[in-house]
């Protein structure tokens, strides 16, 4: 058995910091050019901080630490408790521990045959013996290990013939003072290559004690009291050198609150400013309401009704609407959005236009068809604007939009390109909002004088993320499915059992239903061992699904081809659609009852849930079969979440937890703010409290004009003024 473990040499440096105290002069001494303390401010470059030379400055920079303020707020990831000494006989292998004993022998083996040099010390307490081993250590270290002297070791306990610690931190100070300094709660910081924990401790801990007093309180006293928050200066000192782990965690949470509070204040201010802007006050009276409902193919659910009411209220008000409509796949967001569109177009004399933006051409087309049916024999002039139209066609379309010859324009991102100008844009609807960045959203918003904006999202964004991403937006939630839906049954099989999936498809097709078979890529890849849609479509058609009519849909096909296939599938001229994940969003074919997803292990939970939403859209019992390529236990556990719940919010939470916010949203340009200390998943409660407090504060002092809010105001403008376009509070 090899219980051998290497510990980074860095720990040894830490020894000195902790054993000999942080007062020690840092290596290299203090350069003469450092300004006197009185001149140091929070914005001062970290290179003027004691212990930071040019080399460390570079390393700190890589950690995002540029100024003294950055340094003070550079928070530990966690703490290690080195307070309790364990008798050697009670050590557990693989656990960190502190032991205290006497050095009974030492030896130094120089490097041999390419192996590393090794120093060993045999340490004994009243109960047992342990070997401390240091690899590649210096002679200096060896000289500190004196037979008969007391030593305290900290490290992970291993077992290699004997109990041992590899590269432990240690002190040979025999005094109680030395011991006290060694015994501590040690902060563990995020590092970059070349920077060691001990070094960072030696820079940060004294800096925090010296300079924390420069930091002004952003959170007003009343809010601090209400939440029982530590003074920020105390929190900054404690977070780097806490007396107990609990104290460190409390201090950390306090700093996270600060960070979130400033962010949420910015959101509240921004929301207030958008609310002040003047927008269109749509006239939506009982007649308009009745006329719209008369066109609806079904009675809205209670949840749809609620959303409709909220939207109509927004539209009637003379402030521009900014609302996110959230709801699980298949809950019927389109109908609600259609209400808003028709309401915006109701006053014909005003000549207002509505723009609907979808993330893919297929979806844009589907919306277009739905709206065309809904608006049959109405006077509304519709247009579909996509990227694949020819230049001359596009030119014609753009002219029509600019001249007001069309009322309702459905499109892809082609809608937000610079050359698209509306004559009189009244409402923007963005479907599957999470697929567009925030910047794009703003772009479209600038096309006219403050139009109303309605965002739809079928990726149920967990609440915390919604508060962060859309902090300034109102949210309506549809939490109910249209009646008569049987929940989709989800099954997980190993890909070697794929025949069970084909059998399910054959059965459903025999009953007159249709199926989707999804592959992650268009063309198979030998290197990655992934099956591709193209060749699989052929294999299935000529093999397991020979009795069915199979078609193929993927993103590389020409638009007309895609349209034709979609149309034929909708008309039931095909039974099985083999596709890539292009069908993930929005495709609505209620007769489809089976979805088979290949290589499910390669897709995120939220994405799988989206895909699954393509079936179970009518009263028929439906199935989703996940085929996984011999997934490891982690992947299998992840996929099993889907077999257990159909609740998109739960799945999204789980996905967010597993993958982190950046990956979850799939884009860098998602507009997610980066927080230094806080994590929007783990610290969601703090985010919610901070939001509540910040919105209350802005409600009572909208311009942050009160003297007790001046520090907050400055911080908000510094950090978010430009980005959120809220400079106008100044
Ligand atoms: P999503 O919210 O995922 O965009 P859709 O708007 O595409 O969902 O609606 C899903 C399906 O439910 C569609 O087939 C739609 O026609 C149907 N649907 C929507 N609302 C209702 C309703 N109130 N009653 C019955 N069926 C409805
Ligand atoms: Mg939809």
XYZ file of C-alpha atoms and ligand atoms in Angstrom:
758
model
C 0.000 0.000 0.000
C 1.227 3.438 -0.825
C -0.173 5.900 1.612
C 2.468 8.260 0.374
C 1.418 11.807 -0.108
C 3.396 14.812 -1.060
C 2.707 18.022 0.630
C 3.653 21.264 -0.969
C 6.854 22.689 0.323
C 4.987 25.913 0.717
C 3.765 24.757 4.070
C 7.245 25.074 5.387
C 7.282 28.759 4.736
C 4.140 28.999 6.694
C 5.914 27.585 9.662
C 7.991 30.672 9.921
C 5.063 32.999 9.644
C 3.181 31.239 12.333
C 5.951 30.137 14.589
C 8.046 33.216 14.580
C 5.189 35.596 14.377
C 4.029 37.862 11.673
C 6.241 40.662 12.908
C 9.247 39.100 11.267
C 10.831 41.189 8.633
C 9.786 39.865 5.248
C 12.464 38.473 3.000
C 14.150 41.167 1.044
C 13.542 43.794 3.683
C 11.562 46.965 3.287
C 12.601 49.048 0.318
C 13.276 52.709 1.000
C 10.784 53.990 -1.536
C 7.750 52.871 0.435
C 5.663 55.874 1.410
C 4.970 56.549 5.080
C 1.835 54.917 6.396
C 0.008 58.238 6.560
C 0.109 58.504 2.785
C -1.182 55.057 2.104
C -4.790 54.880 1.018
C -7.022 52.019 -0.036
C -6.324 52.801 -3.664
C -2.556 52.666 -3.175
C -0.868 50.031 -5.259
C -0.231 46.870 -3.327
C 3.439 47.145 -4.239
C 3.836 49.684 -1.458
C 2.619 47.242 1.134
C 5.239 45.782 3.398
C 6.597 42.508 2.135
C 5.638 43.078 -1.486
C 8.540 43.297 -3.874
C 8.367 43.381 -7.666
C 8.127 39.602 -7.948
C 5.348 39.180 -5.427
C 3.618 42.189 -6.919
C 3.316 40.274 -10.190
C 1.970 37.224 -8.408
C -0.546 39.244 -6.445
C -1.628 40.931 -9.620
C -2.407 37.523 -11.035
C -4.715 36.914 -8.079
C -6.507 40.138 -8.931
C -4.887 42.028 -6.077
C -3.818 45.429 -7.370
C -4.545 47.819 -4.573
C -4.386 47.764 -0.827
C -8.149 47.480 -0.795
C -8.031 44.376 -2.974
C -5.546 42.897 -0.554
C -7.687 43.559 2.500
C -10.709 42.021 0.845
C -8.833 38.975 -0.425
C -10.731 36.528 1.658
C -9.668 33.037 2.738
C -11.465 30.130 1.135
C -11.555 28.362 4.459
C -9.612 27.908 7.675
C -7.581 25.130 9.165
C -7.748 24.487 12.823
C -4.361 23.788 14.328
C -5.334 24.402 17.905
C -5.587 20.911 19.322
C -2.627 18.670 19.911
C -3.375 14.996 19.332
C -1.432 12.209 21.055
C 0.383 10.265 18.331
C -1.332 7.013 19.261
C -4.687 8.568 18.448
C -3.842 9.956 15.013
C -6.037 8.961 12.099
C -4.512 8.406 8.706
C -5.529 11.009 6.104
C -6.534 13.573 8.690
C -4.737 16.806 9.454
C -3.409 17.010 12.949
C -1.011 18.763 15.283
C 1.398 16.625 17.312
C 3.919 17.627 19.886
C 6.907 15.553 20.874
C 10.638 15.217 21.157
C 13.053 14.671 18.302
C 14.768 11.380 18.984
C 16.820 11.145 15.808
C 17.268 12.826 12.435
C 18.776 11.897 9.117
C 19.499 13.614 5.838
C 19.714 11.639 2.618
C 21.144 13.579 -0.269
C 19.682 13.274 -3.754
C 20.568 9.924 -5.324
C 19.900 8.322 -8.692
C 17.585 11.143 -9.599
C 15.549 10.816 -6.449
C 14.918 13.816 -4.272
C 16.893 14.646 -1.168
C 15.092 13.736 2.000
C 15.240 14.840 5.596
C 13.665 12.710 8.281
C 12.994 13.403 11.928
C 11.752 10.733 14.313
C 9.452 12.304 16.837
C 8.056 10.660 19.916
C 5.521 11.719 22.497
C 4.357 9.835 25.576
C 2.288 7.495 23.460
C 3.884 6.677 20.110
C 6.353 7.628 17.440
C 5.924 9.342 14.069
C 8.317 10.140 11.228
C 8.365 13.615 9.756
C 9.712 13.666 6.191
C 10.722 16.665 4.131
C 11.666 16.330 0.495
C 14.061 18.688 -1.247
C 14.504 20.603 1.953
C 17.350 22.964 2.721
C 20.273 22.478 4.984
C 18.861 25.354 6.980
C 15.841 23.262 7.805
C 17.989 20.319 8.788
C 19.966 22.451 11.202
C 16.802 23.418 13.017
C 16.048 19.807 13.865
C 18.076 19.113 16.980
C 17.992 15.791 18.740
C 16.397 16.011 22.167
C 14.552 19.231 21.328
C 10.819 19.624 21.418
C 8.983 20.009 18.119
C 5.407 20.678 17.064
C 4.274 19.352 13.706
C 1.206 20.083 11.639
C 0.263 18.121 8.570
C -1.694 15.288 7.099
C -1.080 11.956 8.738
C 0.072 9.238 6.394
C 1.285 5.737 6.796
C 4.333 4.389 5.011
C 5.643 1.485 7.038
C 5.270 3.799 9.991
C 3.048 6.732 10.857
C 4.401 9.738 9.060
C 3.808 13.301 7.989
C 5.215 14.479 4.684
C 6.423 18.055 4.519
C 4.684 19.056 7.717
C 4.629 22.579 9.006
C 6.605 22.746 12.207
C 8.022 24.849 14.945
C 10.839 24.070 17.306
C 10.053 26.932 19.660
C 10.012 25.408 23.072
C 8.368 28.266 24.853
C 4.649 28.523 25.424
C 4.745 31.666 23.357
C 6.123 29.786 20.407
C 3.479 27.188 20.892
C 0.694 29.752 21.043
C 1.785 31.324 17.836
C 1.886 27.990 16.182
C -1.457 26.931 17.441
C -3.860 28.998 15.432
C -6.722 29.079 13.054
C -4.870 29.344 9.776
C -6.491 31.040 6.792
C -6.226 29.204 3.494
C -6.252 31.604 0.542
C -6.805 30.962 -3.123
C -3.360 31.009 -4.720
C -1.663 31.342 -8.030
C 1.339 29.355 -9.172
C 4.475 30.588 -7.480
C 2.717 32.163 -4.534
C 2.666 30.285 -1.246
C 0.170 30.340 1.585
C 2.800 31.371 4.082
C 3.975 34.277 1.970
C 0.486 35.532 1.491
C -0.284 35.213 5.193
C 2.778 37.233 6.020
C 1.632 40.003 3.705
C -2.077 40.044 4.386
C -2.328 39.441 8.111
C -0.189 42.395 9.200
C -1.637 44.592 6.433
C -5.142 43.867 7.668
C -4.237 44.819 11.204
C -2.530 48.023 10.065
C -4.832 49.248 7.348
C -8.315 47.909 8.057
C -8.994 51.195 9.823
C -8.860 52.983 6.494
C -11.958 51.180 5.284
C -15.153 53.143 5.613
C -18.443 51.564 6.459
C -20.709 51.282 3.388
C -23.618 49.667 5.144
C -25.551 52.308 7.088
C -25.711 51.863 10.843
C -29.423 51.100 10.919
C -29.052 48.215 8.475
C -26.032 46.963 10.356
C -27.921 46.925 13.585
C -30.945 45.241 12.103
C -28.758 42.415 10.795
C -26.439 42.320 13.726
C -23.403 42.890 11.518
C -19.870 43.423 12.772
C -18.192 46.729 12.013
C -16.411 46.282 8.705
C -12.994 47.100 10.100
C -13.332 44.433 12.705
C -14.570 41.990 10.090
C -11.542 42.668 7.910
C -9.147 42.087 10.764
C -10.940 38.980 11.922
C -11.352 37.360 8.554
C -7.580 37.096 8.154
C -6.730 36.153 11.724
C -9.764 34.762 13.494
C -9.614 33.444 17.053
C -11.942 30.580 16.061
C -13.215 29.156 12.794
C -16.718 30.380 13.618
C -15.460 33.925 14.121
C -13.706 33.725 10.751
C -16.855 32.516 9.019
C -18.956 35.233 10.614
C -16.495 37.853 9.451
C -16.486 36.380 5.976
C -20.258 36.467 5.768
C -20.157 40.049 6.879
C -17.872 40.963 3.979
C -20.038 39.046 1.542
C -23.016 40.991 2.766
C -21.133 44.210 2.002
C -20.394 43.108 -1.503
C -23.946 41.950 -2.238
C -25.475 44.975 -0.574
C -23.573 47.361 -2.814
C -24.599 45.343 -5.861
C -28.252 45.207 -4.891
C -28.267 48.920 -4.126
C -27.037 49.488 -7.674
C -29.826 47.251 -8.937
C -32.426 49.101 -6.905
C -31.179 52.443 -8.180
C -31.227 51.213 -11.726
C -34.695 49.893 -11.361
C -35.817 53.226 -10.028
C -34.258 55.059 -12.950
C -35.881 52.800 -15.546
C -39.110 53.267 -13.668
C -38.750 57.023 -13.983
C -38.171 56.973 -17.703
C -41.273 57.716 -19.630
C -42.702 54.947 -21.690
C -45.824 54.152 -23.580
C -49.087 53.968 -21.746
C -51.016 51.333 -23.667
C -54.797 51.491 -23.566
C -55.921 48.015 -22.636
C -59.580 48.263 -21.739
C -62.225 45.539 -21.425
C -62.939 45.622 -25.148
C -59.369 45.043 -26.144
C -59.114 42.322 -23.537
C -62.192 40.602 -24.893
C -61.041 40.849 -28.488
C -57.691 39.290 -27.639
C -59.195 36.435 -25.651
C -61.599 35.655 -28.445
C -58.601 34.697 -30.529
C -57.100 32.349 -27.932
C -57.321 28.683 -28.894
C -57.780 27.655 -25.225
C -58.674 29.021 -21.844
C -55.606 30.281 -20.027
C -54.613 28.568 -16.804
C -54.790 30.475 -13.529
C -51.038 31.007 -13.652
C -51.230 32.344 -17.202
C -54.042 34.662 -16.111
C -51.950 36.030 -13.291
C -49.040 36.696 -15.622
C -51.352 38.344 -18.152
C -52.695 40.639 -15.438
C -49.234 41.637 -14.276
C -48.116 42.350 -17.811
C -51.237 44.316 -18.706
C -50.773 46.474 -15.609
C -47.177 47.194 -16.590
C -48.206 48.071 -20.120
C -50.926 50.442 -18.993
C -48.530 52.364 -16.787
C -46.574 55.176 -18.383
C -43.244 53.665 -17.341
C -41.548 51.217 -19.633
C -42.208 47.619 -18.705
C -39.218 45.457 -17.896
C -40.533 42.055 -16.975
C -39.225 38.519 -17.029
C -41.766 35.769 -17.565
C -40.411 32.589 -16.066
C -41.876 29.172 -16.300
C -40.976 25.596 -16.931
C -40.912 24.154 -20.413
C -44.376 23.695 -21.813
C -46.195 25.845 -19.281
C -47.537 28.080 -22.036
C -45.505 31.257 -22.036
C -46.194 31.864 -25.699
C -49.862 32.484 -25.096
C -49.113 35.063 -22.433
C -46.592 36.776 -24.672
C -49.136 36.766 -27.490
C -51.530 38.623 -25.230
C -48.941 41.339 -24.721
C -48.285 41.570 -28.460
C -51.930 41.878 -29.399
C -52.487 44.404 -26.638
C -49.601 46.498 -27.949
C -51.055 46.430 -31.458
C -54.643 47.045 -30.422
C -54.687 50.781 -31.007
C -54.300 50.644 -34.748
C -54.233 54.410 -35.143
C -51.006 54.706 -33.171
C -49.121 52.611 -35.690
C -47.045 50.844 -33.042
C -44.786 47.948 -33.868
C -43.901 44.805 -31.957
C -40.607 42.942 -32.270
C -40.298 39.303 -31.238
C -36.829 37.855 -30.962
C -36.078 34.129 -30.771
C -32.694 32.439 -30.390
C -32.942 30.146 -33.417
C -34.474 30.357 -36.852
C -36.595 27.310 -36.222
C -38.105 28.887 -33.184
C -38.595 32.254 -34.866
C -40.392 30.482 -37.637
C -42.544 28.549 -35.232
C -43.578 31.729 -33.439
C -44.279 33.317 -36.770
C -46.587 30.480 -37.771
C -48.344 30.481 -34.416
C -48.937 34.222 -34.588
C -50.105 34.027 -38.152
C -52.724 31.484 -37.145
C -53.703 33.534 -34.127
C -54.044 36.669 -36.201
C -55.915 35.093 -39.063
C -58.141 37.697 -40.768
C -56.842 40.420 -38.464
C -55.353 43.526 -40.001
C -51.942 42.967 -38.478
C -49.106 42.816 -40.985
C -46.509 40.213 -40.013
C -42.950 39.724 -41.077
C -40.315 37.059 -40.479
C -36.798 38.461 -40.439
C -33.949 35.989 -40.220
C -30.263 35.958 -40.981
C -30.526 33.649 -43.948
C -32.456 36.020 -46.165
C -30.738 37.429 -49.231
C -29.333 40.929 -49.192
C -32.024 42.347 -51.406
C -34.776 40.641 -49.456
C -33.315 42.010 -46.283
C -33.101 45.496 -47.690
C -36.752 45.351 -48.638
C -37.732 44.098 -45.223
C -35.723 46.775 -43.442
C -37.383 49.470 -45.506
C -40.773 48.091 -44.606
C -39.882 48.132 -40.903
C -38.574 51.674 -41.087
C -41.567 52.932 -43.054
C -44.032 51.308 -40.720
C -45.387 48.961 -43.389
C -45.257 46.023 -40.972
C -46.618 45.787 -37.437
C -45.346 42.553 -35.988
C -41.808 41.454 -36.773
C -40.531 38.065 -35.684
C -36.845 37.365 -36.008
C -33.615 35.960 -34.726
C -30.684 38.036 -33.568
C -30.802 39.476 -37.072
C -33.313 41.824 -35.475
C -30.772 43.608 -33.359
C -28.206 44.343 -35.989
C -27.285 47.957 -36.384
C -29.134 48.465 -39.621
C -32.566 47.544 -38.258
C -34.567 50.660 -37.490
C -38.140 50.654 -36.381
C -40.598 53.363 -37.164
C -42.417 53.124 -33.880
C -41.404 50.250 -31.648
C -43.834 49.739 -28.776
C -43.012 46.300 -27.392
C -40.109 43.913 -27.515
C -40.560 40.251 -26.651
C -37.429 38.171 -26.220
C -37.957 34.431 -26.045
C -35.477 32.207 -24.253
C -33.870 35.282 -22.845
C -31.039 33.375 -21.159
C -29.551 32.680 -24.561
C -28.941 36.314 -25.250
C -26.476 38.374 -23.312
C -27.497 41.374 -21.336
C -25.756 43.646 -23.778
C -27.895 42.356 -26.614
C -30.992 42.927 -24.610
C -30.022 46.548 -24.154
C -29.197 46.892 -27.787
C -32.693 46.074 -28.901
C -34.063 48.292 -26.174
C -32.389 51.278 -27.775
C -34.222 50.969 -31.058
C -37.068 53.254 -30.115
C -38.223 55.627 -27.403
C -38.457 53.409 -24.298
C -40.537 50.495 -25.558
C -41.880 47.918 -23.132
C -39.757 44.808 -22.768
C -40.977 41.308 -21.991
C -38.414 38.562 -21.514
C -39.369 34.906 -21.567
C -37.284 32.148 -20.202
C -37.901 28.445 -20.174
C -34.743 27.641 -18.339
C -36.159 28.153 -14.921
C -33.499 30.282 -13.419
C -33.060 29.615 -9.746
C -34.238 32.440 -7.631
C -30.842 33.619 -6.476
C -29.548 33.788 -9.978
C -32.624 35.654 -11.117
C -32.106 38.175 -8.353
C -28.546 38.637 -9.460
C -28.935 38.630 -13.195
C -32.218 40.403 -13.430
C -32.053 42.310 -10.197
C -33.702 45.317 -11.753
C -36.398 43.417 -13.608
C -39.853 42.377 -12.394
C -40.574 38.691 -12.502
C -43.786 36.820 -13.281
C -43.831 33.102 -12.740
C -46.025 30.486 -14.378
C -45.984 27.601 -11.961
C -48.720 25.456 -13.408
C -49.012 23.284 -16.488
C -51.972 23.425 -18.852
C -54.569 20.815 -17.901
C -54.458 17.230 -19.078
C -50.711 16.747 -19.187
C -49.360 13.435 -18.094
C -45.909 13.966 -16.615
C -43.089 12.648 -18.772
C -41.623 9.401 -17.475
C -37.871 9.476 -17.640
C -35.729 6.349 -17.836
C -31.987 6.016 -17.713
C -30.270 3.213 -19.610
C -26.731 2.342 -20.469
C -26.157 2.817 -24.179
C -25.603 -0.923 -24.508
C -29.323 -1.258 -23.812
C -30.328 1.061 -26.610
C -32.678 -1.565 -28.064
C -35.136 -0.815 -25.300
C -35.303 2.754 -26.562
C -35.941 1.706 -30.163
C -38.610 -0.686 -28.975
C -40.374 2.159 -27.141
C -40.272 4.247 -30.300
C -41.670 1.420 -32.426
C -44.552 1.003 -29.997
C -45.431 4.681 -29.904
C -45.172 5.046 -33.658
C -47.483 2.065 -34.053
C -50.009 4.021 -31.993
C -49.723 6.979 -34.358
C -47.312 9.041 -32.276
C -43.969 10.568 -33.137
C -40.521 10.545 -31.585
C -37.307 12.541 -31.323
C -33.864 10.986 -31.207
C -31.171 13.438 -30.150
C -27.411 13.296 -30.637
C -24.932 15.829 -29.284
C -23.130 16.308 -32.600
C -23.879 16.317 -36.320
C -21.016 14.107 -37.430
C -19.632 11.278 -35.420
C -16.227 11.724 -33.921
C -13.869 8.783 -33.691
C -11.518 10.683 -31.482
C -14.136 11.387 -28.867
C -16.106 8.267 -29.580
C -19.362 10.153 -30.048
C -22.148 9.093 -32.327
C -23.400 11.740 -34.732
C -26.917 12.500 -35.925
C -26.194 12.093 -39.640
C -24.850 8.573 -39.692
C -27.158 7.449 -36.909
C -30.204 8.588 -38.853
C -29.138 6.235 -41.623
C -28.342 3.395 -39.276
C -31.690 3.679 -37.477
C -33.664 3.947 -40.701
C -32.047 0.885 -42.172
C -31.986 -1.057 -38.899
C -33.954 -0.756 -35.655
C -36.443 1.812 -36.958
C -36.882 0.431 -40.451
C -40.650 0.349 -39.976
C -40.776 4.096 -39.259
C -40.204 7.111 -41.469
C -37.068 8.840 -40.204
C -36.007 12.420 -40.935
C -32.944 14.426 -39.984
C -32.608 17.951 -38.623
C -29.434 19.772 -37.649
C -27.978 23.236 -37.506
C -25.837 22.968 -40.613
C -28.755 22.409 -42.943
C -29.992 25.282 -45.076
C -32.910 27.221 -43.692
C -35.335 26.065 -46.395
C -34.322 22.467 -45.764
C -34.898 22.851 -42.049
C -38.245 24.509 -42.604
C -39.321 21.785 -44.989
C -38.357 18.998 -42.595
C -40.054 20.697 -39.648
C -43.174 21.242 -41.688
C -43.270 17.612 -42.860
C -42.733 16.367 -39.334
C -45.500 18.563 -38.020
C -47.794 17.197 -40.706
C -46.882 13.678 -39.575
C -45.216 12.786 -42.817
C -42.355 11.544 -40.672
C -42.520 9.472 -37.503
C -39.060 9.958 -36.075
C -36.918 13.049 -36.093
C -33.215 12.457 -35.562
C -31.707 15.758 -34.531
C -28.990 17.600 -32.727
C -29.768 19.782 -29.765
C -31.100 22.460 -32.134
C -34.496 21.181 -31.122
C -33.762 21.992 -27.520
C -35.699 25.211 -27.474
C -39.296 25.751 -28.208
C -40.169 23.073 -30.763
C -43.830 22.314 -30.271
C -45.178 19.089 -31.748
C -47.771 17.811 -29.269
C -48.132 14.461 -31.031
C -44.548 13.521 -30.155
C -44.440 11.211 -27.151
C -40.936 9.758 -26.985
C -37.588 11.410 -26.791
C -34.387 9.408 -26.799
C -31.255 11.344 -25.862
C -27.936 9.757 -26.741
C -24.737 10.580 -24.844
C -26.855 12.110 -22.118
C -23.744 12.148 -19.955
C -22.363 14.942 -22.112
C -25.224 17.351 -21.553
C -26.081 19.550 -18.610
C -29.152 18.831 -16.532
C -30.928 22.025 -17.483
C -30.329 21.291 -21.135
C -31.622 17.746 -20.810
C -34.692 19.050 -19.075
C -35.245 21.489 -21.925
C -34.963 18.692 -24.429
C -37.319 16.521 -22.462
C -39.810 19.371 -22.584
C -40.320 18.625 -26.288
C -42.503 15.686 -25.326
C -45.403 15.449 -22.941
C -47.027 18.485 -24.506
C -50.460 16.924 -24.765
C -52.607 14.483 -22.821
C -50.722 11.390 -24.086
C -48.395 9.552 -21.717
C -44.843 10.378 -22.785
C -41.361 9.031 -22.246
C -37.866 10.390 -22.153
C -35.115 7.813 -22.445
C -31.611 8.870 -21.515
C -28.880 6.717 -22.989
C -25.595 7.192 -21.224
C -22.225 5.929 -22.362
C -20.995 3.907 -19.374
C -21.219 6.937 -17.180
C -19.227 6.979 -13.958
C -21.058 7.048 -10.637
C -21.078 10.861 -10.542
C -22.586 11.209 -13.982
C -25.134 8.528 -13.236
C -26.171 10.231 -10.005
C -26.496 13.486 -11.871
C -28.681 11.946 -14.560
C -30.795 10.193 -11.993
C -31.949 13.622 -10.777
C -33.909 13.792 -13.998
C -35.585 10.461 -13.502
C -36.739 11.614 -10.088
C -38.196 15.023 -10.764
C -39.904 16.993 -13.491
C -39.604 20.226 -11.582
C -37.465 22.509 -13.703
C -36.616 24.772 -10.801
C -35.247 21.907 -8.747
C -33.227 20.684 -11.683
C -31.866 24.118 -12.417
C -30.812 24.533 -8.790
C -29.017 21.210 -8.916
C -27.378 22.079 -12.202
C -26.266 25.413 -10.889
C -24.835 23.772 -7.816
C -22.944 21.198 -9.869
C -21.640 23.441 -12.577
C -21.422 26.905 -11.087
C -23.120 30.005 -12.423
C -20.794 30.757 -15.329
C -21.083 27.380 -16.924
C -24.752 27.090 -16.080
C -25.593 30.116 -18.148
C -23.327 28.915 -20.889
C -21.917 32.280 -21.801
C -19.297 34.648 -20.592
C -21.353 37.529 -21.764
C -24.170 36.464 -19.517
C -23.695 39.705 -17.668
C -23.148 37.982 -14.387
C -21.265 40.279 -12.050
C -18.151 38.847 -10.520
C -18.051 38.885 -6.791
C -14.775 38.758 -4.946
C -15.877 36.887 -1.888
C -19.487 35.929 -2.213
C -20.788 33.064 -4.264
C -24.329 33.433 -5.488
C -25.044 29.762 -5.059
C -23.600 29.096 -1.629
C -24.406 32.480 -0.192
C -27.850 32.905 -1.626
C -29.467 33.758 1.692
C -27.100 36.646 2.150
C -27.991 37.803 -1.347
C -31.655 37.761 -0.530
C -31.224 39.654 2.721
C -28.973 42.180 1.036
C -31.508 42.644 -1.720
C -34.335 43.238 0.691
C -32.304 45.752 2.669
C -30.957 47.545 -0.378
C -34.353 47.938 -2.018
C -35.830 49.253 1.225
C -33.010 51.737 1.538
C -33.382 53.004 -2.008
C -37.125 53.306 -1.529
C -36.533 55.618 1.406
C -33.664 57.551 -0.141
C -33.870 57.134 -3.921
C -30.908 59.330 -4.779
C -28.770 58.106 -1.905
C -28.578 61.737 -0.926
C -28.613 61.412 2.848
C -25.240 62.018 4.470
C -25.281 58.567 6.074
C -25.505 57.072 2.594
C -22.664 59.018 1.047
C -20.094 56.246 1.333
C -22.528 53.756 -0.119
C -23.352 56.071 -2.952
C -19.718 56.549 -3.821
C -19.069 52.815 -3.746
C -22.114 52.034 -5.888
C -21.100 54.553 -8.509
C -17.478 53.427 -8.484
C -18.338 49.841 -8.977
C -21.493 49.819 -11.066
C -22.064 53.362 -12.303
C -20.815 52.838 -15.829
C -21.836 49.288 -16.188
C -25.430 49.678 -15.233
C -25.815 53.113 -16.669
C -26.838 54.612 -13.367
C -24.458 57.531 -13.367
C -27.524 59.722 -13.557
C -28.222 59.449 -9.849
C -25.234 61.727 -9.421
P -43.419 27.264 -23.354
O -43.790 27.942 -22.082
O -42.453 26.162 -23.130
O -42.999 28.220 -24.418
P -45.646 26.861 -25.067
O -46.096 28.256 -25.011
O -44.955 26.419 -26.295
O -44.746 26.537 -23.828
O -46.890 25.936 -24.739
C -46.773 24.545 -24.623
C -47.980 23.831 -25.177
O -49.102 24.048 -24.334
C -48.376 24.313 -26.533
O -48.727 23.197 -27.276
C -49.561 25.193 -26.271
O -50.415 25.226 -27.359
C -50.196 24.523 -25.073
N -50.937 25.409 -24.187
C -50.534 26.608 -23.747
N -51.429 27.156 -22.905
C -52.435 26.272 -22.801
C -53.700 26.252 -22.082
N -54.057 27.253 -21.281
N -54.461 25.168 -22.202
C -54.094 24.144 -23.001
N -52.969 24.100 -23.709
C -52.132 25.147 -23.625
Mg -41.517 28.736 -25.612
